[in-house]
Short mmCIF file of C-alpha atoms in Angstrom, two decimals:
data_model
loop_
_atom_site.label_atom_id
_atom_site.label_comp_id
_atom_site.label_asym_id
_atom_site.label_seq_id
_atom_site.Cartn_x
_atom_site.Cartn_y
_atom_site.Cartn_z
CA HIS H 1 -4.77 -15.57 -12.64
CA GLN H 2 -1.25 -16.85 -11.97
CA SER H 3 0.49 -20.02 -13.03
CA GLY H 4 3.46 -22.00 -11.84
CA PRO H 5 4.44 -25.37 -10.44
CA VAL H 6 2.20 -26.38 -7.56
CA SER H 7 4.56 -26.68 -4.61
CA GLY H 8 2.31 -26.94 -1.61
CA PRO H 9 -1.00 -28.21 -0.25
CA PRO H 10 -4.23 -26.24 -0.66
CA ALA H 11 -5.29 -23.75 1.98
CA PRO H 12 -7.15 -25.50 4.84
CA ASN H 13 -10.84 -24.94 5.43
CA PRO H 14 -11.03 -24.22 9.17
CA ARG H 15 -14.16 -25.30 11.03
CA PHE H 16 -15.48 -23.93 14.27
CA PRO H 17 -14.86 -24.81 17.07
CA GLN H 18 -12.19 -27.47 16.47
CA ASP H 19 -9.91 -25.21 14.39
CA TYR H 20 -10.22 -22.13 16.61
CA GLY H 21 -8.97 -21.52 20.10
CA SER H 22 -11.45 -20.88 22.87
CA THR H 23 -11.08 -17.50 24.54
CA GLY H 24 -13.92 -17.75 27.04
CA PRO H 25 -16.15 -14.68 27.03
CA LEU H 26 -13.82 -12.87 24.60
CA GLU H 27 -13.95 -13.36 20.87
CA GLY H 28 -10.73 -14.41 19.16
CA ARG H 29 -11.09 -11.58 16.66
CA THR H 30 -11.30 -8.99 19.44
CA VAL H 31 -8.26 -10.39 21.23
CA LEU H 32 -6.21 -10.28 18.02
CA TRP H 33 -7.62 -6.88 17.12
CA VAL H 34 -6.28 -5.31 20.33
CA ALA H 35 -2.95 -7.17 20.09
CA ILE H 36 -2.41 -6.17 16.45
CA GLU H 37 -3.26 -2.51 17.02
CA GLN H 38 -0.96 -2.20 20.04
CA HIS H 39 1.91 -3.84 18.17
CA PHE H 40 1.24 -1.69 15.10
CA LEU H 41 1.18 1.59 17.07
CA LEU H 42 4.29 0.71 19.08
CA GLY H 43 6.05 -0.52 15.95
CA SER H 44 5.19 2.69 14.10
CA LEU H 45 6.71 4.66 16.97
CA ILE H 46 9.99 2.75 17.25
CA LEU H 47 10.49 2.61 13.47
CA GLY H 48 9.36 6.18 12.78
CA ALA H 49 11.43 7.94 15.45
CA PRO H 50 14.81 6.82 14.00
CA ILE H 51 13.67 8.16 10.61
CA LEU H 52 13.01 11.56 12.20
CA ALA H 53 16.30 11.45 14.13
CA PHE H 54 18.28 10.66 10.99
CA LEU H 55 16.55 13.40 8.96
CA LEU H 56 17.14 15.96 11.74
CA GLU H 57 20.81 14.96 11.99
CA LEU H 58 21.16 15.12 8.21
CA PHE H 59 19.47 18.54 8.15
CA ALA H 60 21.78 19.91 10.84
CA HIS H 61 24.86 18.53 9.09
CA PHE H 62 24.22 19.89 5.60
CA ARG H 63 22.59 23.21 6.48
CA ARG H 64 25.75 24.27 8.34
CA PHE H 65 23.88 26.06 11.09
CA PRO H 66 25.66 28.14 13.74
CA SER H 67 27.04 26.00 16.51
CA ASP H 68 24.15 26.57 18.95
CA ARG H 69 21.43 25.74 16.36
CA GLU H 70 23.28 22.64 15.17
CA LYS H 71 23.60 21.45 18.76
CA ARG H 72 19.88 22.00 19.29
CA TYR H 73 18.96 19.88 16.25
CA ARG H 74 21.40 17.16 17.28
CA ARG H 75 20.01 17.20 20.82
CA LEU H 76 16.50 16.74 19.46
CA ALA H 77 17.61 13.89 17.20
CA HIS H 78 19.39 12.22 20.13
CA GLU H 79 16.38 12.64 22.44
CA ALA H 80 14.03 11.20 19.80
CA VAL H 81 16.02 7.96 19.82
CA GLN H 82 16.39 8.04 23.60
CA PHE H 83 12.63 8.44 23.98
CA ILE H 84 11.81 5.21 22.11
CA LEU H 85 14.32 2.95 23.89
CA PRO H 86 11.87 1.90 26.67
CA PHE H 87 9.22 1.23 24.03
CA TYR H 88 11.54 -1.14 22.18
CA THR H 89 11.16 -3.74 24.93
CA ILE H 90 7.40 -3.10 25.16
CA THR H 91 7.11 -3.60 21.39
CA ILE H 92 8.95 -6.92 21.56
CA VAL H 93 6.63 -8.09 24.36
CA SER H 94 3.58 -6.99 22.36
CA GLY H 95 4.95 -8.95 19.38
CA VAL H 96 5.27 -12.09 21.50
CA VAL H 97 1.71 -11.58 22.80
CA LEU H 98 0.50 -11.18 19.21
CA LEU H 99 2.31 -14.35 18.11
CA LEU H 100 0.82 -16.36 20.98
CA GLY H 101 -2.60 -14.91 20.22
CA PHE H 102 -2.39 -16.07 16.60
CA ILE H 103 -1.23 -19.53 17.61
CA TYR H 104 -3.95 -19.90 20.25
CA CYS H 105 -6.94 -18.21 18.58
CA TYR H 106 -6.29 -19.13 14.93
CA PRO H 107 -3.94 -22.14 14.88
CA VAL H 108 -4.96 -23.47 11.44
CA PHE H 109 -4.79 -20.08 9.74
CA PHE H 110 -1.46 -19.26 11.40
CA GLY H 111 0.00 -22.65 10.46
CA TYR H 112 -0.85 -22.10 6.79
CA MET H 113 0.60 -18.55 6.76
CA ALA H 114 3.74 -19.63 8.61
CA ARG H 115 4.41 -22.41 6.10
CA LEU H 116 3.77 -20.15 3.13
CA PHE H 117 5.85 -17.25 4.48
CA ARG H 118 8.67 -19.33 5.99
CA PRO H 119 11.45 -17.45 4.08
CA VAL H 120 9.87 -14.10 4.97
CA VAL H 121 9.70 -15.06 8.66
CA PHE H 122 13.42 -15.90 8.53
CA PHE H 123 14.32 -12.57 6.90
CA TYR H 124 12.06 -10.70 9.34
CA ALA H 125 13.84 -12.28 12.32
CA ILE H 126 17.25 -11.38 10.86
CA ALA H 127 16.11 -7.82 10.13
CA PHE H 128 14.77 -7.42 13.68
CA LEU H 129 18.09 -8.65 15.13
CA CYS H 130 19.98 -6.19 12.90
CA GLU H 131 17.61 -3.42 13.98
CA SER H 132 18.47 -4.06 17.64
CA ILE H 133 22.21 -4.00 16.97
CA LEU H 134 22.09 -0.92 14.73
CA LEU H 135 19.85 1.00 17.14
CA PHE H 136 22.24 0.18 20.00
CA LEU H 137 25.24 1.42 18.00
CA TYR H 138 23.42 4.49 16.67
CA TYR H 139 22.42 5.64 20.15
CA TYR H 140 25.33 4.64 22.37
CA CYS H 141 28.05 5.77 19.94
CA TRP H 142 26.40 9.16 19.40
CA ASP H 143 28.64 11.40 21.52
CA ARG H 144 31.87 9.59 20.64
CA LEU H 145 31.32 9.63 16.88
CA CYS H 146 29.85 13.13 16.64
CA ALA H 147 32.88 14.65 18.36
CA THR H 148 34.79 14.74 15.04
CA GLU H 149 33.86 15.58 11.45
CA ASN H 150 34.74 12.11 10.16
CA GLY H 151 32.88 10.57 13.06
CA LYS H 152 29.73 12.49 12.08
CA TRP H 153 29.84 10.86 8.64
CA VAL H 154 30.20 7.43 10.26
CA HIS H 155 27.24 8.18 12.51
CA LEU H 156 25.14 9.33 9.55
CA SER H 157 26.03 6.09 7.78
CA LEU H 158 24.84 4.13 10.81
CA GLY H 159 21.58 6.09 10.71
CA ALA H 160 21.14 5.30 7.01
CA LEU H 161 21.70 1.58 7.66
CA LEU H 162 19.34 1.63 10.66
CA ASN H 163 16.51 3.20 8.69
CA THR H 164 17.06 1.05 5.60
CA ASN H 165 16.73 -1.98 7.85
CA GLY H 166 13.63 -0.45 9.49
CA VAL H 167 12.01 0.03 6.09
CA LEU H 168 12.69 -3.63 5.30
CA ILE H 169 10.95 -4.61 8.54
CA ILE H 170 7.90 -2.57 7.47
CA PHE H 171 7.98 -4.29 4.07
CA TRP H 172 8.16 -7.82 5.52
CA ALA H 173 5.44 -7.09 8.11
CA ASN H 174 3.13 -5.62 5.46
CA SER H 175 3.54 -8.66 3.21
CA TRP H 176 1.27 -10.70 5.52
CA MET H 177 -1.52 -8.11 5.54
CA SER H 178 -1.30 -7.40 1.81
CA PHE H 179 -1.47 -11.15 1.07
CA MET H 180 -4.57 -11.53 3.25
CA MET H 181 -6.27 -8.71 1.33
CA SER H 182 -5.01 -9.49 -2.20
CA PRO H 183 -3.45 -12.98 -2.29
CA ALA H 184 -0.93 -13.71 -5.06
CA GLY H 185 1.56 -16.46 -5.83
CA VAL H 186 -1.05 -19.13 -5.07
CA ASP H 187 -3.81 -20.73 -7.14
CA ALA H 188 -7.54 -20.50 -6.47
CA HIS H 189 -7.21 -23.24 -3.81
CA GLY H 190 -4.36 -21.50 -2.00
CA ARG H 191 -1.61 -23.85 -3.23
CA PHE H 192 1.86 -22.28 -3.40
CA LEU H 193 3.06 -21.86 -6.99
CA GLY H 194 6.79 -22.03 -6.33
CA ASN H 195 7.73 -18.33 -6.32
CA ILE H 196 7.88 -16.62 -2.90
CA TRP H 197 8.42 -13.21 -4.54
CA ARG H 198 4.95 -13.43 -6.11
CA VAL H 199 3.47 -14.23 -2.71
CA VAL H 200 5.13 -11.17 -1.19
CA HIS H 201 4.67 -8.83 -4.15
CA THR H 202 0.87 -8.62 -4.08
CA PRO H 203 -1.03 -5.81 -5.88
CA ILE H 204 -1.46 -3.65 -2.77
CA TRP H 205 1.96 -4.33 -1.18
CA HIS H 206 3.77 -1.19 -2.40
CA PRO H 207 0.85 1.23 -1.79
CA LEU H 208 0.57 -0.16 1.73
CA ASN H 209 4.35 0.16 2.25
CA ILE H 210 4.45 3.82 1.24
CA HIS H 211 1.38 4.57 3.35
CA ARG H 212 2.92 2.89 6.41
CA ILE H 213 6.29 4.67 6.09
CA LEU H 214 4.67 8.11 5.86
CA ALA H 215 2.24 7.25 8.65
CA SER H 216 5.08 6.04 10.91
CA ALA H 217 7.02 9.29 10.42
CA MET H 218 3.91 11.37 11.08
CA PHE H 219 2.87 9.29 14.09
CA SER H 220 6.25 9.37 15.81
CA GLY H 221 6.39 13.13 15.18
CA VAL H 222 3.01 13.76 16.75
CA VAL H 223 3.80 11.57 19.80
CA ILE H 224 7.14 13.32 20.40
CA GLY H 225 5.37 16.66 19.88
CA ALA H 226 2.78 15.79 22.54
CA VAL H 227 5.51 14.75 24.98
CA ALA H 228 7.33 18.02 24.25
CA ALA H 229 4.10 19.93 25.00
CA TYR H 230 3.80 18.10 28.34
CA ARG H 231 7.39 18.97 29.26
CA PHE H 232 6.84 22.54 28.10
CA LEU H 233 3.90 22.92 30.49
CA ARG H 234 5.73 21.23 33.37
CA SER H 235 9.06 23.05 33.00
CA ARG H 236 9.90 25.94 35.32
CA SER H 237 13.13 26.84 33.52
CA GLU H 238 12.85 29.49 30.77
CA SER H 239 15.54 27.77 28.70
CA GLU H 240 13.78 24.40 28.90
CA ARG H 241 10.41 25.95 28.10
CA ALA H 242 11.98 27.61 25.07
CA TYR H 243 13.57 24.34 23.95
CA TYR H 244 10.41 22.23 24.24
CA ASP H 245 8.35 24.95 22.59
CA TRP H 246 10.79 24.77 19.66
CA VAL H 247 10.60 20.95 19.64
CA GLY H 248 6.82 21.11 19.37
CA SER H 249 7.13 23.49 16.42
CA VAL H 250 9.60 21.21 14.61
CA MET H 251 7.39 18.17 15.17
CA MET H 252 4.36 20.10 13.90
CA SER H 253 6.30 20.89 10.70
CA ILE H 254 7.07 17.20 10.24
CA VAL H 255 3.43 16.25 10.81
CA VAL H 256 2.22 18.82 8.25
CA ILE H 257 4.69 17.60 5.61
CA SER H 258 3.78 13.93 6.19
CA LEU H 259 0.07 14.74 6.26
CA SER H 260 0.33 16.57 2.93
CA LEU H 261 1.93 13.51 1.29
CA LEU H 262 -0.37 10.86 2.77
CA PRO H 263 -3.34 11.57 0.45
CA PHE H 264 -1.22 10.58 -2.56
CA ALA H 265 -0.53 7.22 -0.91
CA GLY H 266 -4.20 6.95 0.06
CA TYR H 267 -5.42 7.63 -3.48
CA TRP H 268 -2.95 5.09 -4.84
CA PHE H 269 -4.04 2.50 -2.28
CA ALA H 270 -7.75 3.02 -3.06
CA GLN H 271 -7.12 2.95 -6.80
CA VAL H 272 -5.26 -0.37 -6.57
CA ILE H 273 -8.03 -1.89 -4.43
CA PHE H 274 -10.66 -0.89 -7.01
CA LYS H 275 -8.54 -2.36 -9.81
CA TYR H 276 -7.90 -5.58 -7.89
CA ARG H 277 -11.50 -6.21 -6.79
CA GLN H 278 -14.19 -3.67 -7.47
CA ARG H 279 -16.30 -5.39 -4.83
CA MET H 280 -13.75 -4.46 -2.16
CA GLY H 281 -13.71 -0.85 -3.33
CA VAL H 282 -17.50 -0.64 -3.25
CA THR H 283 -17.53 -2.20 0.23
CA LEU H 284 -15.11 0.49 1.38
CA MET H 285 -16.66 3.53 -0.21
CA GLY H 286 -20.31 2.68 -0.74
CA GLY H 287 -21.06 -0.43 1.31
CA GLU H 288 -21.19 -1.31 4.96
CA LEU H 289 -17.86 0.39 5.72
CA SER H 290 -18.77 3.69 4.02
CA TRP H 291 -20.10 5.21 7.26
CA LEU H 292 -16.65 4.79 8.82
CA PHE H 293 -15.27 7.11 6.14
CA VAL H 294 -17.65 9.78 7.40
CA VAL H 295 -16.02 9.39 10.82
CA GLN H 296 -12.59 9.45 9.20
CA ALA H 297 -13.58 12.63 7.36
CA MET H 298 -14.57 14.28 10.64
CA LEU H 299 -11.26 13.29 12.24
CA ILE H 300 -9.22 14.59 9.29
CA GLY H 301 -11.16 17.85 9.25
CA ALA H 302 -10.58 18.26 12.98
CA ILE H 303 -6.85 17.55 12.48
CA PHE H 304 -6.55 20.41 9.98
CA ILE H 305 -8.46 22.82 12.25
CA VAL H 306 -6.19 21.90 15.19
CA ILE H 307 -3.10 22.53 13.02
CA ALA H 308 -4.47 25.96 12.08
CA HIS H 309 -5.20 26.67 15.76
CA TYR H 310 -1.61 25.81 16.69
CA LEU H 311 -0.27 28.16 14.00
CA TRP H 312 -2.52 30.99 15.21
CA GLN H 313 -1.44 30.41 18.82
CA GLY H 314 2.21 30.34 17.72
CA MET H 315 1.90 33.79 16.14
CA VAL H 316 1.98 35.24 19.67
CA ARG H 317 5.70 34.37 19.83
CA MET H 318 6.51 36.88 17.08
CA ALA H 319 6.57 40.67 17.20
CA GLY H 320 4.47 42.23 14.47
CA SER H 321 2.04 39.32 14.21
CA GLU H 322 -0.79 41.62 15.34
CA ARG H 323 -1.07 42.81 11.71
CA TYR H 324 -2.50 39.43 10.73
CA TYR H 325 -4.91 38.82 13.62
CA PRO H 326 -7.96 40.23 11.73
CA SER H 327 -7.51 37.61 8.98
CA ILE H 328 -7.87 34.72 11.44
CA LYS H 329 -11.67 35.01 11.72
CA TYR H 330 -12.07 34.70 7.94
CA LEU H 331 -9.71 31.73 7.77
CA LEU H 332 -11.56 30.06 10.65
CA MET H 333 -14.92 30.70 8.97
CA THR H 334 -13.64 29.07 5.77
CA LEU H 335 -12.33 26.05 7.66
CA VAL H 336 -15.58 25.57 9.60
CA VAL H 337 -17.80 25.80 6.50
CA CYS H 338 -15.57 23.36 4.61
CA PHE H 339 -15.47 21.03 7.61
CA LEU H 340 -19.29 20.91 7.69
CA VAL H 341 -19.42 20.11 3.96
CA TRP H 342 -16.60 17.55 4.28
CA SER H 343 -18.27 15.70 7.18
CA THR H 344 -21.86 15.70 5.82
CA PRO H 345 -22.86 12.08 5.02
CA HIS H 346 -24.52 11.17 1.72
CA THR H 347 -26.02 7.89 2.88
CA LEU H 348 -27.37 7.60 6.41
CA PRO H 349 -27.00 4.31 8.33
CA GLY H 350 -30.34 2.66 8.97
CA THR H 351 -32.36 -0.52 9.20
CA PRO H 352 -34.07 -2.10 6.16
CA GLU H 353 -37.39 -0.78 7.49
CA GLU H 354 -36.02 2.77 7.60
CA PHE H 355 -34.65 2.49 4.06
CA GLN H 356 -38.03 1.18 2.88
CA ALA H 357 -39.80 4.12 4.52
CA MET H 358 -37.43 6.56 2.76
CA GLY H 359 -37.97 4.82 -0.56
CA SER H 360 -34.24 4.15 -1.14
CA ALA H 361 -30.85 4.14 0.56
CA GLN H 362 -30.74 7.95 0.22
CA HIS H 363 -32.79 10.24 2.41
CA PRO H 364 -35.03 12.49 0.26
CA VAL H 365 -33.41 15.60 1.77
CA VAL H 366 -29.98 14.56 3.08
CA GLY H 367 -29.40 12.46 -0.05
CA ASN H 368 -28.91 15.68 -2.01
CA TYR H 369 -25.85 16.51 0.07
CA GLY H 370 -22.56 14.85 0.98
CA ILE H 371 -21.64 13.76 -2.55
CA MET H 372 -17.95 13.17 -3.25
CA ALA H 373 -17.70 16.15 -5.61
CA ALA H 374 -18.61 18.49 -2.73
CA LYS H 375 -16.45 16.64 -0.22
CA ASN H 376 -13.34 16.74 -2.44
CA THR H 377 -13.89 20.45 -3.05
CA ALA H 378 -14.18 21.06 0.70
CA ILE H 379 -11.09 19.13 1.77
CA ASN H 380 -8.91 20.68 -0.92
CA THR H 381 -10.13 24.14 0.06
CA ILE H 382 -9.11 23.24 3.63
CA ILE H 383 -5.62 22.27 2.40
CA LEU H 384 -5.37 25.56 0.48
CA THR H 385 -6.46 27.48 3.60
CA ILE H 386 -3.84 25.72 5.75
CA GLY H 387 -1.25 26.67 3.12
CA LEU H 388 -2.32 30.31 3.42
CA CYS H 389 -2.00 30.04 7.21
CA LEU H 390 1.57 28.80 6.76
CA VAL H 391 2.39 31.71 4.47
CA ILE H 392 1.03 34.18 7.04
CA TYR H 393 2.89 32.42 9.85
CA GLN H 394 6.17 32.86 7.97
CA ARG H 395 5.57 36.60 7.62
CA CYS H 396 4.61 37.43 11.20
CA ASN H 397 7.88 38.99 12.42
CA LYS H 398 9.17 40.22 9.05
CA VAL H 399 9.04 43.48 7.12
CA PHE H 400 9.62 43.10 3.40
CA THR H 401 12.36 45.17 1.76
CA ALA H 402 12.54 43.54 -1.68
CA SER H 403 11.76 45.79 -4.64
CA TRP H 404 9.23 43.31 -6.02
CA VAL H 405 7.12 42.94 -2.85
CA GLN H 406 3.94 44.31 -4.43
CA GLU H 407 4.31 42.08 -7.48
CA GLY H 408 5.07 39.10 -5.25
CA ASN H 409 1.93 39.63 -3.18
CA ILE H 410 -0.13 39.92 -6.36
CA ILE H 411 1.37 36.67 -7.67
CA LEU H 412 0.54 34.94 -4.38
CA ALA H 413 -3.03 36.22 -4.39
CA VAL H 414 -3.56 35.22 -8.03
CA LEU H 415 -1.97 31.79 -7.42
CA PHE H 416 -4.28 30.92 -4.53
CA ALA H 417 -7.31 32.41 -6.29
CA ILE H 418 -6.71 30.43 -9.50
CA ALA H 419 -6.17 27.25 -7.49
CA GLU H 420 -9.45 27.74 -5.61
CA VAL H 421 -11.35 28.55 -8.81
CA ASN H 422 -10.00 25.37 -10.41
CA ILE H 423 -10.94 23.32 -7.35
CA LEU H 424 -14.47 24.78 -7.37
CA PHE H 425 -14.83 24.23 -11.12
CA LEU H 426 -13.77 20.57 -10.89
CA GLY H 427 -16.12 20.13 -7.92
CA VAL H 428 -19.14 21.54 -9.76
CA TYR H 429 -18.20 19.66 -12.94
CA GLY H 430 -18.00 16.45 -10.90
CA ILE H 431 -21.70 16.71 -10.01
CA TYR H 432 -22.71 16.25 -13.64
CA VAL H 433 -20.41 13.38 -14.65
CA PRO H 434 -20.66 9.63 -13.95
CA ALA H 435 -19.37 8.36 -10.61
CA ARG H 436 -16.30 6.77 -12.20
CA ASN H 437 -15.19 10.11 -13.68
CA ARG H 438 -16.08 11.90 -10.45
CA VAL H 439 -13.65 9.72 -8.48
CA ALA H 440 -10.93 10.42 -11.07
CA LEU H 441 -11.29 14.19 -10.44
CA ALA H 442 -10.07 13.81 -6.84
CA LEU H 443 -6.40 13.61 -7.84
CA PRO H 444 -6.31 16.77 -10.04
CA GLN H 445 -8.11 18.69 -7.28
CA PHE H 446 -5.60 17.57 -4.67
CA SER H 447 -2.68 18.19 -7.06
CA THR H 448 -3.97 21.73 -7.63
CA ALA H 449 -4.14 22.45 -3.91
CA LEU H 450 -0.74 20.96 -3.12
CA THR H 451 0.95 22.66 -6.09
CA ALA H 452 -0.47 26.04 -5.07
CA VAL H 453 0.64 25.56 -1.45
CA ALA H 454 4.16 24.46 -2.46
CA ALA H 455 4.54 27.27 -5.02
CA GLY H 456 3.12 29.85 -2.61
CA TYR H 457 5.47 28.70 0.13
CA GLY H 458 8.41 28.98 -2.27
CA ILE H 459 7.47 32.47 -3.50
CA ASN H 460 6.98 33.62 0.07
CA TRP H 461 10.40 32.22 1.01
CA LEU H 462 12.04 34.17 -1.83
CA MET H 463 10.36 37.34 -0.63
CA LEU H 464 11.50 36.70 2.94
CA ARG H 465 15.18 36.23 2.04
CA SER H 466 15.82 39.96 2.07
CA ALA H 467 13.16 40.85 4.65
CA LYS H 468 13.98 42.74 7.84
CA SER H 469 13.29 40.96 11.10
CA LEU H 470 11.23 42.66 13.80
CA GLY H 471 12.92 40.46 16.37
CA PRO H 472 13.69 36.80 17.04
CA ILE H 473 10.99 34.24 17.71
CA ARG H 474 10.29 34.25 21.45
CA TRP H 475 10.45 30.52 22.07
CA GLY H 476 8.80 29.56 25.32
CA LYS H 477 6.00 32.14 24.97
CA LEU H 478 3.53 29.77 23.32
CA PRO H 479 0.10 30.12 25.02
CA ARG H 480 -1.18 27.05 26.82
CA GLY H 481 -3.77 26.63 24.07
CA GLY H 482 -0.96 25.86 21.62
CA ALA H 483 0.35 23.07 23.86
CA TYR H 484 -3.16 21.67 24.23
CA ALA H 485 -3.42 21.70 20.42
CA LEU H 486 -0.44 19.32 20.26
CA PHE H 487 -2.21 17.00 22.70
CA ALA H 488 -5.42 17.11 20.65
CA LEU H 489 -3.50 16.48 17.43
CA ALA H 490 -1.83 13.41 18.92
CA ILE H 491 -5.16 11.93 20.04
CA LEU H 492 -6.88 12.66 16.71
CA ILE H 493 -4.09 11.14 14.60
CA THR H 494 -3.92 8.07 16.84
CA LEU H 495 -7.69 7.61 16.51
CA THR H 496 -7.45 7.97 12.72
CA MET H 497 -4.68 5.37 12.47
CA ILE H 498 -6.59 2.86 14.61
CA LEU H 499 -9.79 3.49 12.63
CA MET H 500 -8.02 2.99 9.28
CA GLY H 501 -6.46 -0.23 10.57
CA TYR H 502 -9.95 -1.49 11.40
CA ILE H 503 -11.22 -0.48 7.95
CA ARG H 504 -8.35 -2.21 6.12
CA SER H 505 -8.93 -5.39 8.09
CA SER H 506 -12.72 -5.34 7.75
CA VAL H 507 -12.70 -4.96 3.97
CA ARG H 508 -11.94 -8.71 3.82
CA LEU H 509 -15.37 -9.24 5.42
CA ASP H 510 -15.58 -12.88 6.58
CA TRP H 511 -12.40 -14.11 4.89
CA HIS H 512 -9.13 -14.88 6.64
CA ILE H 513 -7.50 -14.69 3.21
CA ASN H 514 -9.65 -12.98 0.62
CA GLU H 515 -11.52 -15.54 -1.51
CA ILE H 516 -9.19 -18.38 -0.43
CA MET H 517 -9.72 -19.13 3.29
CA ARG H 518 -13.06 -18.28 4.88
CA ASP H 519 -13.46 -17.42 8.55
CA SER H 520 -16.10 -19.81 9.91
CA SER H 521 -16.02 -18.58 13.52
CA PRO H 522 -19.12 -16.90 15.04
CA TRP H 523 -17.28 -13.58 15.25
CA ALA H 524 -16.31 -13.51 11.56
CA ALA H 525 -18.88 -10.82 10.68
CA THR H 526 -17.84 -7.17 10.72
CA PRO H 527 -18.74 -5.85 14.20
CA PRO H 528 -21.32 -3.06 14.57
CA ILE H 529 -20.01 0.50 14.56
CA GLY H 530 -20.84 1.05 18.24
CA ARG H 531 -18.89 -2.00 19.37
CA ALA H 532 -16.06 -1.23 16.94
CA PHE H 533 -15.63 2.22 18.45
CA GLY H 534 -15.52 0.71 21.91
CA ILE H 535 -12.50 -1.39 20.87
CA ILE H 536 -10.95 1.59 19.06
CA LEU H 537 -11.19 3.70 22.22
CA LEU H 538 -9.77 0.81 24.25
CA ASN H 539 -6.75 0.68 21.92
CA LEU H 540 -6.36 4.46 22.22
CA ALA H 541 -6.41 4.28 26.03
CA LEU H 542 -3.95 1.36 26.15
CA PHE H 543 -1.40 3.00 23.85
CA TRP H 544 -1.46 6.37 25.54
CA GLY H 545 -1.37 4.57 28.87
CA TRP H 546 2.05 3.21 27.81
CA ILE H 547 3.17 6.72 26.81
CA ILE H 548 2.03 8.27 30.10
CA LEU H 549 3.64 5.46 32.11
CA VAL H 550 7.04 5.82 30.41
CA VAL H 551 7.05 9.64 30.42
CA SER H 552 6.08 9.85 34.11
CA LEU H 553 8.78 7.43 35.30
#
């Protein structure tokens, strides 16, 4: 409940068909769905790649690598920006298409939002102009500025300005979506209350911002990694194969780091939604959208298994890795069992007649499985297993010489064992507590897994500082299966992002703006899962069609 001086008219009440554009055989919602997803994916790519380029340049500058390694990092940073330049124009065109789609399909809704967000639209336009100028300077002044030490600092400053501006663009763009989901700064009739900051600063704005920034970095990393895998397979030069193999490894590291941070943003986002409107949270987790989270769970589980597969394939590059091959089957067995638990549904989709025949929404047999306590235990065990894979990967071509090696290995074993015991204990305990407390246990389980992985990685790094190398990493010797893993990872993450975009939009149900402006068009209802996946696959094909077109030219 907010107060303030009423400074605008109430939100209109659009009626079909006079207040909606006719799209012939296509529904307006479907047209906008495709346009929004394409613009979102392209925007994530062109805003995420400069973040990666700046971080790589910063890393190379402050780590003080030997000249050849520094040049390799700077080349990768430069190529990351070069790669997105053709997509900049495509993104602008997709934005124009999206704008025209809003004006044509939803003129009344768009008119209200444009009036309400007039200052934000102005700032967004200015920020987009600045982004174009800064990106031009950052790319085309690269060689000239990086030729001198002072010039490198100037170039880093340009990168910082470019990415600060890019983050502002993400913030302004998210303000529309967050307002549609959790309107603020207006009264119950949608009348503006005189403070544009309240309109922008909705309850879910910041959780959505953090989620989008991390997702953009991860998404651009996985796309560049897939392109590097393609060039690795196509290259006939040993030096180029070695370079693109290394690029794929760097991008995989970025994806793993981003992926490990995203659950925090996801938990925050879900928590805020439940606090804002419990009805929305129930719709997401236990209502008509809950089955989509089963699909999301399967995608996330597959993503982790693909990451582990890439690490196992990458071990071939290192002499001495044969020592760890026997452990792979046990790690794979753990991942598969956890994946089956993680992807098992609790509530099956069905018709009212089927639910009546079962006696309730839960199947008498399947209803005993797939509860959140088991799922959280499974996914956090997967994270812990991936962390163990990373520790093994670090050790492959090393022989320890430190005096405390035995103690260090014991500490590592105890650390991972205690973490898993705590995760299992919280999972079993969660079965016997109310649902509200069970949801609250998700964060300590995830914190346990992430803390153990971070601490284990750090202890392993300390042990490796004095270790003897069995030889350098043989870049370019990655088996073809490792390159295919990068392709699979790119497809799975793209599918997950498109699916989550659909879920975030659908949680509003038949409202343009939640509880303020209702969608009265015939296509306002949430589409069936089968049809939704058809549009999701169409978006996947369109986006990767752009990637293939640009890369092949």
